[in-house]
């Protein structure tokens, strides 16, 4: 209401104005009190309100949501003290005892504060031991259930420590969630005291979660947990792999003054002691802010020199980089020798090879058409390049850029789909994930304009490249692969948001990150931000959607890989975008993980999840990224990159029960600082595993025989024919020669799972040893060949569980193939393919 001056002078002036107004024939209204009413719901009576009641909603010092928050937080805090009270009698872990004492003290003080805050405002003050409130809210706010509390009370020693830390981390995280929910309410925490209190809860509990995660990692028995940090001298853990070679980035592809691309603090000109205080704070045992918050407060350089994806052809490895690419020649032992470094900044740098052409994705605004180092600063520039670069690599040490296809959203990844066909055309799918560029810069680029169906969103690009004239490469179509089939609306799939309480907030499906093609089966798998998709690519220029799935645990569908026969797809979820710690002890094992699907009658059927199981520190960015199939006959084995989580070997032959069978990991770069690093990609090629490490360089691994993988299986994988070519997002079915080693690999699998009788196993192994000796000597024996064919028929007719059917077929076919070889006179060879 307006303040009204009631002085005599003011009154007489007002009266004069009224008289004057009446003289002019004007009406005047007054602020006389009238009845104030509030209608009820439909059908309910109207109520009369006093002026005080009418303005109650305008009370802005606190809101009903504030009251509810404080009332709920009291029993929430009380449960934390109950858990802490259990510690002293159940563990002798001094760090845990100190933690419990701290929780008891801080939570008790905060309970007293909340009780006083409510009482001062005449609001209800719940008892801390309000078990009804605790029971009502334990599911949504990190509260432990009565059953969990009972189990905790029964536990002792290390079991108690793990359970306590796990429950308390969830409990603290629940408190942070309650604060976030409060802040989502209009007008909440307007009270400065309450606002400061909620901020303290969020910050203090986040720091304590980080501390507890470190303690929980320390309790893990996995050798990968808690490795010592170091940029180039970090501690390592390895299982069932051998590190063959490790190469640092070549000169020109890192900043000597900042090889790890660390962040820097903003300079405070008024604070001459800032540097000294930063150093002393780093030495303090207890942090006041989380590692993640600290990273968010730093200024970071662009990922100017980040290693990215790889492609292989014959004995050549090309490693992409945000700064360009490096060409290596592979030696017989798998070690790469650097041949050339090609500088062409533009970000991303994912590469593929077709013959003497190399394709490279570029997406950042700084990229220049001429590969210039000076970048582009103008909003609109004819010099800017965002799209697919094409290089002639016929002279590997001096590649030439021979084509460049500009695209509206740049090129984050690309997939070589087909070709060269009879007309010499290569078909490539382009996936851009960045913002739509200005139409002034590239005609036809329309952004997210409501109602404008010309938008560059909700599409992929189909590019055709003439081998004889790469400069003529162009986009021939941009199909709306996400459109609703009935209405034709472009945004026909996941619209973004979460899937309900406790689920992931998932990106809108207006792009594909990766599209992996399997030309032999005319299918492709799209990891498309909010959805996993199967496409029919019978006509490569016109992909059509066959099936689509969503996942409540996926935040961003990142990549897809088929198994060797195209009957399964392994999708990855890049939760957190690859730059955040997502393998902490308390992170869900179904988030930032792999999801394995069987393809049944053209439909995706969910099998299971797999996530790297070793808990990692807050200073390690960790989430699923790029990997490939390892061609062991009879099994589905995958090698997976987890950024700073290292790499995993995964057996997903049983889609519902994937098993980790090997790993490699290094400690974080820094103990108390997180940077984007770790393995970008790990791929099997020609008998070895190659990994691009974002900061450190390039690693090469060999498989080591173990209870999970026999020497014969490893040798058979090294015999696989992959066509002397590997491109990310392009898969071909590999094949194996009819060699005794391959047959023995099948036998090892059948023996491991008791799929054949011991007598049959022994007879087959003796026959294969004899066949191997004959093949090495170049001998032939038609009689023995007939014997092997009989064995093949016997094997083929053997009744085994469905899980072994493929192995039985593979073994029988290999025996037949060996028989064919022995029936033909051969010349002895120094090379033994067995």
PDB file of C-alpha atoms in Angstrom, residues 672-784:
ATOM      1  CA  UNK A 672      44.035 -32.707  -5.727  1.00  0.00           C
ATOM      2  CA  UNK A 673      43.261 -31.450  -9.233  1.00  0.00           C
ATOM      3  CA  UNK A 674      41.122 -32.932 -11.970  1.00  0.00           C
ATOM      4  CA  UNK A 675      41.955 -32.373 -15.625  1.00  0.00           C
ATOM      5  CA  UNK A 676      40.488 -33.982 -18.737  1.00  0.00           C
ATOM      6  CA  UNK A 677      42.764 -36.899 -19.490  1.00  0.00           C
ATOM      7  CA  UNK A 678      43.126 -40.653 -19.632  1.00  0.00           C
ATOM      8  CA  UNK A 679      42.357 -43.029 -22.491  1.00  0.00           C
ATOM      9  CA  UNK A 680      40.267 -41.608 -25.328  1.00  0.00           C
ATOM     10  CA  UNK A 681      40.230 -44.805 -27.402  1.00  0.00           C
ATOM     11  CA  UNK A 682      41.559 -48.353 -27.160  1.00  0.00           C
ATOM     12  CA  UNK A 683      41.400 -50.560 -30.262  1.00  0.00           C
ATOM     13  CA  UNK A 684      42.598 -54.010 -31.285  1.00  0.00           C
ATOM     14  CA  UNK A 685      44.555 -54.053 -34.530  1.00  0.00           C
ATOM     15  CA  UNK A 686      46.706 -56.782 -36.066  1.00  0.00           C
ATOM     16  CA  UNK A 687      47.414 -58.609 -32.820  1.00  0.00           C
ATOM     17  CA  UNK A 688      47.884 -55.696 -30.409  1.00  0.00           C
ATOM     18  CA  UNK A 689      45.805 -53.197 -28.415  1.00  0.00           C
ATOM     19  CA  UNK A 690      46.531 -49.523 -29.048  1.00  0.00           C
ATOM     20  CA  UNK A 691      45.396 -46.738 -26.736  1.00  0.00           C
ATOM     21  CA  UNK A 692      45.478 -42.976 -27.250  1.00  0.00           C
ATOM     22  CA  UNK A 693      46.068 -41.253 -23.938  1.00  0.00           C
ATOM     23  CA  UNK A 694      44.747 -37.686 -24.076  1.00  0.00           C
ATOM     24  CA  UNK A 695      47.665 -36.095 -22.230  1.00  0.00           C
ATOM     25  CA  UNK A 696      50.425 -38.668 -22.030  1.00  0.00           C
ATOM     26  CA  UNK A 697      50.627 -40.094 -25.549  1.00  0.00           C
ATOM     27  CA  UNK A 698      50.218 -43.569 -27.037  1.00  0.00           C
ATOM     28  CA  UNK A 699      50.270 -47.006 -25.391  1.00  0.00           C
ATOM     29  CA  UNK A 700      50.532 -50.503 -26.883  1.00  0.00           C
ATOM     30  CA  UNK A 701      49.433 -53.686 -25.101  1.00  0.00           C
ATOM     31  CA  UNK A 702      49.605 -57.406 -25.713  1.00  0.00           C
ATOM     32  CA  UNK A 703      47.254 -60.012 -24.282  1.00  0.00           C
ATOM     33  CA  UNK A 704      48.571 -62.378 -21.616  1.00  0.00           C
ATOM     34  CA  UNK A 705      47.153 -65.875 -21.137  1.00  0.00           C
ATOM     35  CA  UNK A 706      45.108 -66.383 -17.982  1.00  0.00           C
ATOM     36  CA  UNK A 707      42.266 -68.423 -16.559  1.00  0.00           C
ATOM     37  CA  UNK A 708      39.986 -66.224 -18.660  1.00  0.00           C
ATOM     38  CA  UNK A 709      41.835 -66.364 -21.969  1.00  0.00           C
ATOM     39  CA  UNK A 710      44.025 -69.228 -23.181  1.00  0.00           C
ATOM     40  CA  UNK A 711      47.181 -69.056 -25.273  1.00  0.00           C
ATOM     41  CA  UNK A 712      45.299 -70.685 -28.144  1.00  0.00           C
ATOM     42  CA  UNK A 713      42.518 -68.074 -27.965  1.00  0.00           C
ATOM     43  CA  UNK A 714      45.058 -65.247 -28.051  1.00  0.00           C
ATOM     44  CA  UNK A 715      46.942 -66.860 -30.950  1.00  0.00           C
ATOM     45  CA  UNK A 716      43.651 -67.363 -32.832  1.00  0.00           C
ATOM     46  CA  UNK A 717      42.766 -63.695 -32.354  1.00  0.00           C
ATOM     47  CA  UNK A 718      46.118 -62.748 -33.895  1.00  0.00           C
ATOM     48  CA  UNK A 719      45.295 -64.879 -36.938  1.00  0.00           C
ATOM     49  CA  UNK A 720      41.994 -63.075 -37.560  1.00  0.00           C
ATOM     50  CA  UNK A 721      41.639 -61.461 -40.962  1.00  0.00           C
ATOM     51  CA  UNK A 722      40.364 -57.891 -40.533  1.00  0.00           C
ATOM     52  CA  UNK A 723      41.218 -56.717 -44.018  1.00  0.00           C
ATOM     53  CA  UNK A 724      44.320 -54.764 -42.932  1.00  0.00           C
ATOM     54  CA  UNK A 725      42.065 -51.814 -42.093  1.00  0.00           C
ATOM     55  CA  UNK A 726      40.412 -50.383 -38.991  1.00  0.00           C
ATOM     56  CA  UNK A 727      38.280 -47.256 -38.850  1.00  0.00           C
ATOM     57  CA  UNK A 728      36.304 -46.134 -35.823  1.00  0.00           C
ATOM     58  CA  UNK A 729      32.569 -46.616 -36.409  1.00  0.00           C
ATOM     59  CA  UNK A 730      33.080 -49.002 -39.318  1.00  0.00           C
ATOM     60  CA  UNK A 731      32.960 -52.718 -38.623  1.00  0.00           C
ATOM     61  CA  UNK A 732      33.501 -55.733 -40.836  1.00  0.00           C
ATOM     62  CA  UNK A 733      33.035 -59.344 -39.848  1.00  0.00           C
ATOM     63  CA  UNK A 734      36.467 -60.848 -39.266  1.00  0.00           C
ATOM     64  CA  UNK A 735      37.298 -64.403 -40.297  1.00  0.00           C
ATOM     65  CA  UNK A 736      39.830 -66.974 -39.161  1.00  0.00           C
ATOM     66  CA  UNK A 737      41.907 -69.405 -41.222  1.00  0.00           C
ATOM     67  CA  UNK A 738      41.380 -73.142 -41.007  1.00  0.00           C
ATOM     68  CA  UNK A 739      44.298 -73.583 -38.599  1.00  0.00           C
ATOM     69  CA  UNK A 740      44.822 -75.970 -35.670  1.00  0.00           C
ATOM     70  CA  UNK A 741      45.264 -73.013 -33.315  1.00  0.00           C
ATOM     71  CA  UNK A 742      41.740 -71.799 -34.125  1.00  0.00           C
ATOM     72  CA  UNK A 743      40.282 -75.247 -33.509  1.00  0.00           C
ATOM     73  CA  UNK A 744      42.200 -75.473 -30.226  1.00  0.00           C
ATOM     74  CA  UNK A 745      40.755 -72.086 -29.190  1.00  0.00           C
ATOM     75  CA  UNK A 746      37.257 -73.532 -29.588  1.00  0.00           C
ATOM     76  CA  UNK A 747      38.320 -76.638 -27.676  1.00  0.00           C
ATOM     77  CA  UNK A 748      39.706 -74.529 -24.806  1.00  0.00           C
ATOM     78  CA  UNK A 749      36.351 -72.778 -24.520  1.00  0.00           C
ATOM     79  CA  UNK A 750      34.428 -76.039 -24.566  1.00  0.00           C
ATOM     80  CA  UNK A 751      36.823 -77.510 -22.007  1.00  0.00           C
ATOM     81  CA  UNK A 752      36.514 -74.462 -19.745  1.00  0.00           C
ATOM     82  CA  UNK A 753      32.745 -74.857 -19.625  1.00  0.00           C
ATOM     83  CA  UNK A 754      32.704 -78.677 -19.876  1.00  0.00           C
ATOM     84  CA  UNK A 755      31.039 -78.569 -23.297  1.00  0.00           C
ATOM     85  CA  UNK A 756      32.643 -81.807 -24.599  1.00  0.00           C
ATOM     86  CA  UNK A 757      33.573 -85.089 -22.966  1.00  0.00           C
ATOM     87  CA  UNK A 758      37.146 -85.583 -21.844  1.00  0.00           C
ATOM     88  CA  UNK A 759      37.623 -88.479 -24.307  1.00  0.00           C
ATOM     89  CA  UNK A 760      36.506 -86.375 -27.271  1.00  0.00           C
ATOM     90  CA  UNK A 761      38.690 -83.484 -26.111  1.00  0.00           C
ATOM     91  CA  UNK A 762      41.755 -85.724 -25.909  1.00  0.00           C
ATOM     92  CA  UNK A 763      41.151 -87.310 -29.315  1.00  0.00           C
ATOM     93  CA  UNK A 764      40.684 -83.942 -30.982  1.00  0.00           C
ATOM     94  CA  UNK A 765      43.766 -82.422 -29.382  1.00  0.00           C
ATOM     95  CA  UNK A 766      45.944 -85.338 -30.486  1.00  0.00           C
ATOM     96  CA  UNK A 767      44.603 -85.052 -34.044  1.00  0.00           C
ATOM     97  CA  UNK A 768      45.196 -81.303 -34.092  1.00  0.00           C
ATOM     98  CA  UNK A 769      48.767 -81.653 -32.845  1.00  0.00           C
ATOM     99  CA  UNK A 770      49.409 -84.134 -35.675  1.00  0.00           C
ATOM    100  CA  UNK A 771      47.745 -81.824 -38.221  1.00  0.00           C
ATOM    101  CA  UNK A 772      49.830 -78.890 -37.027  1.00  0.00           C
ATOM    102  CA  UNK A 773      53.079 -80.789 -37.494  1.00  0.00           C
ATOM    103  CA  UNK A 774      52.051 -81.878 -40.987  1.00  0.00           C
ATOM    104  CA  UNK A 775      51.035 -78.360 -42.031  1.00  0.00           C
ATOM    105  CA  UNK A 776      54.315 -76.916 -40.780  1.00  0.00           C
ATOM    106  CA  UNK A 777      56.218 -79.551 -42.736  1.00  0.00           C
ATOM    107  CA  UNK A 778      54.111 -78.985 -45.843  1.00  0.00           C
ATOM    108  CA  UNK A 779      52.942 -82.617 -45.891  1.00  0.00           C
ATOM    109  CA  UNK A 780      49.638 -83.934 -47.130  1.00  0.00           C
ATOM    110  CA  UNK A 781      47.678 -87.027 -46.081  1.00  0.00           C
ATOM    111  CA  UNK A 782      44.302 -87.747 -47.669  1.00  0.00           C
ATOM    112  CA  UNK A 783      43.593 -90.617 -45.299  1.00  0.00           C
ATOM    113  CA  UNK A 784      44.157 -88.396 -42.269  1.00  0.00           C
TER     114      UNK A 784
END
